[in-house]
Amino acid sequence: MKTWINLSILFFLACGLQAQELSFRLEELTAPDYVQAVEKSSKTCILPIGVFEKHGPHLPLGTDLYIARELALRAAAAEYTLVFPWYYFSQINEARHQPGTISYSPELIWKMLQETLDELARNGFEKIIIVNGHGGNNAFLNYFGMAQLSEERDYSLYWFQPTYDSEVLERMEELTQYDEYDSHAGNRESSLMAAIQPEVVHPERAGQQSGVDQDRLKHLTNVYTGIWWYASYPNHYGGDGAKANAEAGALLLQSVVDQLVKTIRTVKADEGVPALQKQFFKEAADPLKTRQ
């Protein structure tokens, strides 16, 4: 009898340990573990999005992938949420002239993202948080988010948009230097990569090309043109990555992770977006009955 009780205790302890060690990386889960993980995550998933593009002469093509996924993984470790694997189907037409750029068609990036969300929803997720590491996606994601209202969805989509703490930025500048053109592969992004994946950062190469704004469209006012980025930064490099360091990057990284953890908790508890979507789709199906 005593032996049976001891075995029972060991069994339950083992089950508890297994539950605690349930991975938050989707690719590491077995199918049975996946079912448990979806419930443990409150049916919430993070989709970190990056791209393959040039990041100056000193950072890897996958810089945005590294940063977005690292943010997601660190946040998920603090607040259990499942994290989707590497996702790089992004808008990057403006860098097609640079080697290593993987530029998918506008139709494909739209369809890939929509079908990925649909499949995540089919597999149990009710809330999906996009963590975007690529600035070239911003306009696309804004429109994509609005387009989710084009037909009824059985999930809610949230796009995490962090703010940069002024005190953190001041401290970063003390550790590095002021970077006048810091916009792409400059001080800030290079510091993040130095903190995340230092072995693929080559600061000694940062000065091989110019990251200064060429300002070649200054004669135009009150207009937008798709060639604007190329006109300013033809090297696909904005800023000076030689000024970066890992300590500065770690400060910024932790600041954003803290915001993402808070966002995850808020999204898990959110009842507003799902309820409003349900009401909206009901009214959109028969707009003449919408109260005026």
Short mmCIF file of N, CA, C and O in Angstrom, two decimals, residues 167-254:
data_model
loop_
_atom_site.label_atom_id
_atom_site.label_comp_id
_atom_site.label_asym_id
_atom_site.label_seq_id
_atom_site.Cartn_x
_atom_site.Cartn_y
_atom_site.Cartn_z
N GLU A 167 13.79 58.17 -20.91
CA GLU A 167 14.92 57.95 -20.01
C GLU A 167 15.82 56.84 -20.53
O GLU A 167 17.05 56.92 -20.42
N VAL A 168 15.21 55.80 -21.10
CA VAL A 168 16.00 54.71 -21.67
C VAL A 168 16.81 55.21 -22.86
O VAL A 168 18.00 54.89 -23.01
N LEU A 169 16.19 56.03 -23.70
CA LEU A 169 16.89 56.56 -24.86
C LEU A 169 18.04 57.48 -24.45
O LEU A 169 19.11 57.48 -25.07
N GLU A 170 17.82 58.26 -23.41
CA GLU A 170 18.89 59.14 -22.91
C GLU A 170 20.06 58.32 -22.39
O GLU A 170 21.23 58.64 -22.63
N ARG A 171 19.74 57.25 -21.66
CA ARG A 171 20.79 56.38 -21.13
C ARG A 171 21.55 55.69 -22.26
O ARG A 171 22.78 55.56 -22.22
N MET A 172 20.81 55.27 -23.28
CA MET A 172 21.44 54.65 -24.44
C MET A 172 22.42 55.61 -25.10
O MET A 172 23.53 55.23 -25.49
N GLU A 173 22.00 56.86 -25.23
CA GLU A 173 22.85 57.85 -25.89
C GLU A 173 24.12 58.12 -25.07
O GLU A 173 25.19 58.38 -25.63
N GLU A 174 23.99 58.04 -23.74
CA GLU A 174 25.16 58.20 -22.88
C GLU A 174 26.16 57.07 -23.12
O GLU A 174 27.38 57.27 -23.05
N LEU A 175 25.62 55.89 -23.37
CA LEU A 175 26.48 54.72 -23.57
C LEU A 175 27.06 54.66 -24.97
O LEU A 175 28.07 53.98 -25.20
N THR A 176 26.42 55.33 -25.91
CA THR A 176 26.89 55.33 -27.29
C THR A 176 27.19 56.78 -27.70
O THR A 176 28.02 57.43 -27.11
N GLN A 177 26.50 57.25 -28.72
CA GLN A 177 26.58 58.64 -29.14
C GLN A 177 25.28 58.99 -29.84
O GLN A 177 24.50 58.12 -30.20
N TYR A 178 25.05 60.26 -30.05
CA TYR A 178 23.86 60.68 -30.78
C TYR A 178 24.01 60.25 -32.25
O TYR A 178 25.06 60.43 -32.86
N ASP A 179 22.96 59.67 -32.78
CA ASP A 179 22.97 59.18 -34.16
C ASP A 179 21.90 59.95 -34.94
O ASP A 179 20.72 59.65 -34.89
N GLU A 180 22.33 60.95 -35.68
CA GLU A 180 21.41 61.87 -36.34
C GLU A 180 20.46 61.19 -37.32
O GLU A 180 19.29 61.55 -37.42
N TYR A 181 20.93 60.19 -38.05
CA TYR A 181 20.12 59.56 -39.09
C TYR A 181 19.63 58.16 -38.70
O TYR A 181 19.25 57.37 -39.55
N ASP A 182 19.63 57.88 -37.42
CA ASP A 182 19.27 56.55 -36.93
C ASP A 182 17.86 56.16 -37.35
O ASP A 182 16.88 56.64 -36.79
N SER A 183 17.78 55.26 -38.35
CA SER A 183 16.47 54.83 -38.84
C SER A 183 16.47 53.38 -39.29
O SER A 183 15.44 52.71 -39.26
N HIS A 184 17.62 52.87 -39.72
CA HIS A 184 17.69 51.49 -40.20
C HIS A 184 19.14 51.01 -40.13
O HIS A 184 20.00 51.54 -40.83
N ALA A 185 19.38 50.03 -39.25
CA ALA A 185 20.72 49.48 -39.03
C ALA A 185 21.65 50.50 -38.38
O ALA A 185 22.87 50.35 -38.43
N GLY A 186 21.06 51.53 -37.78
CA GLY A 186 21.84 52.53 -37.09
C GLY A 186 22.14 52.14 -35.65
O GLY A 186 22.14 50.97 -35.28
N ASN A 187 22.37 53.15 -34.83
CA ASN A 187 22.76 52.95 -33.44
C ASN A 187 21.80 52.05 -32.67
O ASN A 187 22.20 51.10 -32.02
N ARG A 188 20.50 52.34 -32.77
CA ARG A 188 19.51 51.63 -31.96
C ARG A 188 19.40 50.16 -32.36
O ARG A 188 19.49 49.26 -31.52
N GLU A 189 19.22 49.91 -33.65
CA GLU A 189 19.04 48.54 -34.12
C GLU A 189 20.33 47.72 -33.96
O GLU A 189 20.28 46.54 -33.62
N SER A 190 21.44 48.36 -34.19
CA SER A 190 22.73 47.66 -34.04
C SER A 190 22.99 47.31 -32.58
O SER A 190 23.55 46.25 -32.27
N SER A 191 22.57 48.20 -31.66
CA SER A 191 22.71 47.91 -30.23
C SER A 191 21.84 46.73 -29.82
O SER A 191 22.26 45.87 -29.02
N LEU A 192 20.62 46.68 -30.33
CA LEU A 192 19.73 45.55 -30.05
C LEU A 192 20.37 44.24 -30.50
O LEU A 192 20.37 43.24 -29.77
N MET A 193 20.90 44.24 -31.71
CA MET A 193 21.52 43.01 -32.22
C MET A 193 22.79 42.65 -31.43
O MET A 193 23.09 41.47 -31.25
N ALA A 194 23.51 43.65 -30.97
CA ALA A 194 24.71 43.38 -30.16
C ALA A 194 24.33 42.70 -28.85
O ALA A 194 25.10 41.89 -28.31
N ALA A 195 23.12 43.00 -28.35
CA ALA A 195 22.65 42.39 -27.12
C ALA A 195 22.04 41.00 -27.37
O ALA A 195 22.12 40.12 -26.51
N ILE A 196 21.45 40.81 -28.54
CA ILE A 196 20.73 39.57 -28.84
C ILE A 196 21.61 38.51 -29.47
O ILE A 196 21.63 37.35 -29.06
N GLN A 197 22.37 38.90 -30.50
CA GLN A 197 23.15 37.92 -31.28
C GLN A 197 24.48 38.56 -31.69
O GLN A 197 24.73 38.81 -32.86
N PRO A 198 25.37 38.81 -30.74
CA PRO A 198 26.60 39.58 -31.02
C PRO A 198 27.51 38.94 -32.06
O PRO A 198 28.25 39.66 -32.75
N GLU A 199 27.47 37.61 -32.19
CA GLU A 199 28.40 36.95 -33.10
C GLU A 199 28.12 37.23 -34.57
O GLU A 199 28.95 36.94 -35.44
N VAL A 200 26.93 37.77 -34.88
CA VAL A 200 26.61 38.07 -36.29
C VAL A 200 26.64 39.58 -36.55
O VAL A 200 26.24 40.04 -37.62
N VAL A 201 27.15 40.35 -35.61
CA VAL A 201 27.28 41.81 -35.75
C VAL A 201 28.73 42.15 -36.04
O VAL A 201 29.65 41.64 -35.39
N HIS A 202 28.95 43.04 -37.02
CA HIS A 202 30.32 43.40 -37.43
C HIS A 202 30.47 44.93 -37.40
O HIS A 202 30.49 45.59 -38.45
N PRO A 203 30.58 45.52 -36.20
CA PRO A 203 30.63 46.98 -36.09
C PRO A 203 31.80 47.61 -36.84
O PRO A 203 31.72 48.77 -37.27
N GLU A 204 32.88 46.85 -37.01
CA GLU A 204 34.04 47.39 -37.72
C GLU A 204 33.75 47.66 -39.20
O GLU A 204 34.49 48.37 -39.87
N ARG A 205 32.66 47.10 -39.70
CA ARG A 205 32.28 47.32 -41.10
C ARG A 205 31.26 48.45 -41.28
O ARG A 205 30.92 48.82 -42.40
N ALA A 206 30.76 48.97 -40.17
CA ALA A 206 29.66 49.93 -40.23
C ALA A 206 30.00 51.20 -41.02
O ALA A 206 29.11 51.83 -41.60
N GLY A 207 31.28 51.56 -41.06
CA GLY A 207 31.68 52.77 -41.77
C GLY A 207 31.99 52.57 -43.23
O GLY A 207 32.38 53.52 -43.93
N GLN A 208 31.81 51.35 -43.74
CA GLN A 208 32.16 51.07 -45.13
C GLN A 208 31.19 51.71 -46.12
O GLN A 208 31.53 51.89 -47.29
N GLN A 209 29.97 52.02 -45.65
CA GLN A 209 28.98 52.68 -46.50
C GLN A 209 28.34 53.82 -45.73
O GLN A 209 28.39 53.86 -44.50
N SER A 210 27.71 54.72 -46.45
CA SER A 210 27.09 55.88 -45.81
C SER A 210 25.66 55.57 -45.39
O SER A 210 24.89 54.98 -46.14
N GLY A 211 25.33 56.01 -44.17
CA GLY A 211 23.96 55.92 -43.69
C GLY A 211 23.33 57.29 -43.54
O GLY A 211 22.37 57.47 -42.78
N VAL A 212 23.85 58.25 -44.26
CA VAL A 212 23.36 59.64 -44.21
C VAL A 212 22.20 59.82 -45.18
O VAL A 212 22.23 59.29 -46.30
N ASP A 213 21.18 60.55 -44.77
CA ASP A 213 20.03 60.84 -45.61
C ASP A 213 20.46 61.65 -46.83
O ASP A 213 21.00 62.75 -46.70
N GLN A 214 20.23 61.10 -48.03
CA GLN A 214 20.63 61.77 -49.27
C GLN A 214 19.67 62.90 -49.67
O GLN A 214 20.01 63.75 -50.49
N ASP A 215 18.45 62.87 -49.13
CA ASP A 215 17.48 63.95 -49.30
C ASP A 215 17.32 64.35 -50.77
O ASP A 215 17.33 65.52 -51.13
N ARG A 216 17.12 63.36 -51.64
CA ARG A 216 17.09 63.62 -53.08
C ARG A 216 15.70 64.05 -53.59
O ARG A 216 15.55 64.30 -54.79
N LEU A 217 14.72 64.14 -52.70
CA LEU A 217 13.39 64.59 -53.11
C LEU A 217 12.98 65.85 -52.37
O LEU A 217 11.79 66.14 -52.21
N LYS A 218 13.95 66.63 -51.93
CA LYS A 218 13.64 67.83 -51.15
C LYS A 218 12.90 68.89 -51.96
O LYS A 218 12.32 69.81 -51.40
N HIS A 219 12.90 68.74 -53.29
CA HIS A 219 12.18 69.70 -54.13
C HIS A 219 10.68 69.44 -54.14
O HIS A 219 9.91 70.27 -54.65
N LEU A 220 10.25 68.29 -53.60
CA LEU A 220 8.83 67.95 -53.58
C LEU A 220 8.25 68.20 -52.19
O LEU A 220 8.84 67.82 -51.18
N THR A 221 7.08 68.82 -52.17
CA THR A 221 6.38 69.05 -50.90
C THR A 221 4.94 68.58 -51.04
O THR A 221 4.36 68.61 -52.12
N ASN A 222 4.37 68.16 -49.92
CA ASN A 222 2.96 67.77 -49.86
C ASN A 222 2.61 66.61 -50.80
O ASN A 222 1.49 66.56 -51.33
N VAL A 223 3.57 65.72 -51.02
CA VAL A 223 3.28 64.55 -51.84
C VAL A 223 3.92 63.31 -51.21
O VAL A 223 4.84 63.41 -50.39
N TYR A 224 3.42 62.15 -51.60
CA TYR A 224 4.03 60.88 -51.22
C TYR A 224 4.39 60.13 -52.49
O TYR A 224 3.61 60.10 -53.45
N THR A 225 5.54 59.49 -52.51
CA THR A 225 5.94 58.64 -53.62
C THR A 225 6.65 57.42 -53.06
O THR A 225 7.38 57.51 -52.06
N GLY A 226 6.40 56.28 -53.68
CA GLY A 226 6.96 55.03 -53.19
C GLY A 226 8.47 54.96 -53.22
O GLY A 226 9.06 54.11 -52.54
N ILE A 227 9.11 55.84 -53.98
CA ILE A 227 10.56 55.80 -54.10
C ILE A 227 11.24 56.59 -52.98
O ILE A 227 12.47 56.73 -52.95
N TRP A 228 10.45 57.07 -52.00
CA TRP A 228 10.99 57.97 -50.98
C TRP A 228 12.15 57.37 -50.19
O TRP A 228 13.14 58.06 -49.91
N TRP A 229 12.04 56.08 -49.82
CA TRP A 229 13.10 55.48 -49.01
C TRP A 229 14.39 55.37 -49.82
O TRP A 229 15.47 55.69 -49.33
N TYR A 230 14.29 54.91 -51.06
CA TYR A 230 15.46 54.80 -51.92
C TYR A 230 16.08 56.18 -52.15
O TYR A 230 17.30 56.32 -52.22
N ALA A 231 15.22 57.19 -52.26
CA ALA A 231 15.72 58.55 -52.47
C ALA A 231 16.56 59.03 -51.28
O ALA A 231 17.53 59.77 -51.46
N SER A 232 16.19 58.61 -50.09
CA SER A 232 16.91 59.04 -48.89
C SER A 232 18.07 58.12 -48.53
O SER A 232 19.16 58.58 -48.18
N TYR A 233 17.84 56.81 -48.62
CA TYR A 233 18.84 55.85 -48.14
C TYR A 233 19.07 54.75 -49.17
O TYR A 233 18.66 53.59 -48.99
N PRO A 234 19.73 55.05 -50.28
CA PRO A 234 19.95 54.05 -51.34
C PRO A 234 20.79 52.87 -50.90
O PRO A 234 20.71 51.78 -51.50
N ASN A 235 21.61 53.03 -49.86
CA ASN A 235 22.42 51.92 -49.34
C ASN A 235 21.62 51.02 -48.40
O ASN A 235 22.17 50.07 -47.84
N HIS A 236 20.34 51.35 -48.24
CA HIS A 236 19.47 50.64 -47.30
C HIS A 236 20.13 50.61 -45.91
O HIS A 236 20.23 49.58 -45.26
N TYR A 237 20.52 51.79 -45.50
CA TYR A 237 21.27 51.97 -44.27
C TYR A 237 21.05 53.40 -43.81
O TYR A 237 21.35 54.35 -44.54
N GLY A 238 20.47 53.57 -42.62
CA GLY A 238 20.24 54.90 -42.09
C GLY A 238 20.80 55.04 -40.70
O GLY A 238 20.30 54.44 -39.75
N GLY A 239 21.86 55.80 -40.56
CA GLY A 239 22.49 55.98 -39.25
C GLY A 239 23.93 55.54 -39.24
O GLY A 239 24.58 55.45 -40.29
N ASP A 240 24.44 55.24 -38.04
CA ASP A 240 25.83 54.83 -37.89
C ASP A 240 25.91 53.70 -36.87
O ASP A 240 25.91 53.92 -35.67
N GLY A 241 25.96 52.47 -37.36
CA GLY A 241 25.99 51.30 -36.49
C GLY A 241 27.26 51.14 -35.70
O GLY A 241 27.31 50.36 -34.75
N ALA A 242 28.32 51.90 -36.04
CA ALA A 242 29.58 51.78 -35.33
C ALA A 242 29.48 52.33 -33.91
O ALA A 242 30.33 52.05 -33.06
N LYS A 243 28.42 53.08 -33.64
CA LYS A 243 28.28 53.73 -32.33
C LYS A 243 27.54 52.84 -31.32
O LYS A 243 27.33 53.23 -30.17
N ALA A 244 27.12 51.67 -31.74
CA ALA A 244 26.28 50.82 -30.90
C ALA A 244 27.08 50.00 -29.89
O ALA A 244 28.27 49.77 -30.06
N ASN A 245 26.38 49.53 -28.84
CA ASN A 245 26.97 48.55 -27.93
C ASN A 245 25.89 47.74 -27.25
O ASN A 245 24.72 48.13 -27.20
N ALA A 246 26.28 46.58 -26.73
CA ALA A 246 25.33 45.61 -26.19
C ALA A 246 24.60 46.12 -24.95
O ALA A 246 23.42 45.82 -24.75
N GLU A 247 25.28 46.86 -24.10
CA GLU A 247 24.64 47.35 -22.87
C GLU A 247 23.48 48.28 -23.21
O GLU A 247 22.41 48.20 -22.60
N ALA A 248 23.70 49.15 -24.18
CA ALA A 248 22.62 50.05 -24.60
C ALA A 248 21.47 49.25 -25.20
O ALA A 248 20.30 49.54 -24.93
N GLY A 249 21.80 48.24 -25.99
CA GLY A 249 20.76 47.41 -26.60
C GLY A 249 19.97 46.64 -25.57
O GLY A 249 18.74 46.50 -25.69
N ALA A 250 20.63 46.16 -24.53
CA ALA A 250 19.94 45.40 -23.48
C ALA A 250 18.94 46.27 -22.74
O ALA A 250 17.86 45.80 -22.35
N LEU A 251 19.28 47.54 -22.53
CA LEU A 251 18.35 48.47 -21.88
C LEU A 251 17.08 48.64 -22.69
O LEU A 251 15.96 48.56 -22.16
N LEU A 252 17.24 48.88 -23.99
CA LEU A 252 16.08 49.07 -24.85
C LEU A 252 15.28 47.78 -24.98
O LEU A 252 14.04 47.80 -24.93
N LEU A 253 15.97 46.67 -25.11
CA LEU A 253 15.30 45.37 -25.24
C LEU A 253 14.40 45.09 -24.04
O LEU A 253 13.23 44.72 -24.19
N GLN A 254 14.93 45.28 -22.84
CA GLN A 254 14.15 45.01 -21.64
C GLN A 254 12.96 45.94 -21.51
O GLN A 254 11.88 45.54 -21.07
#
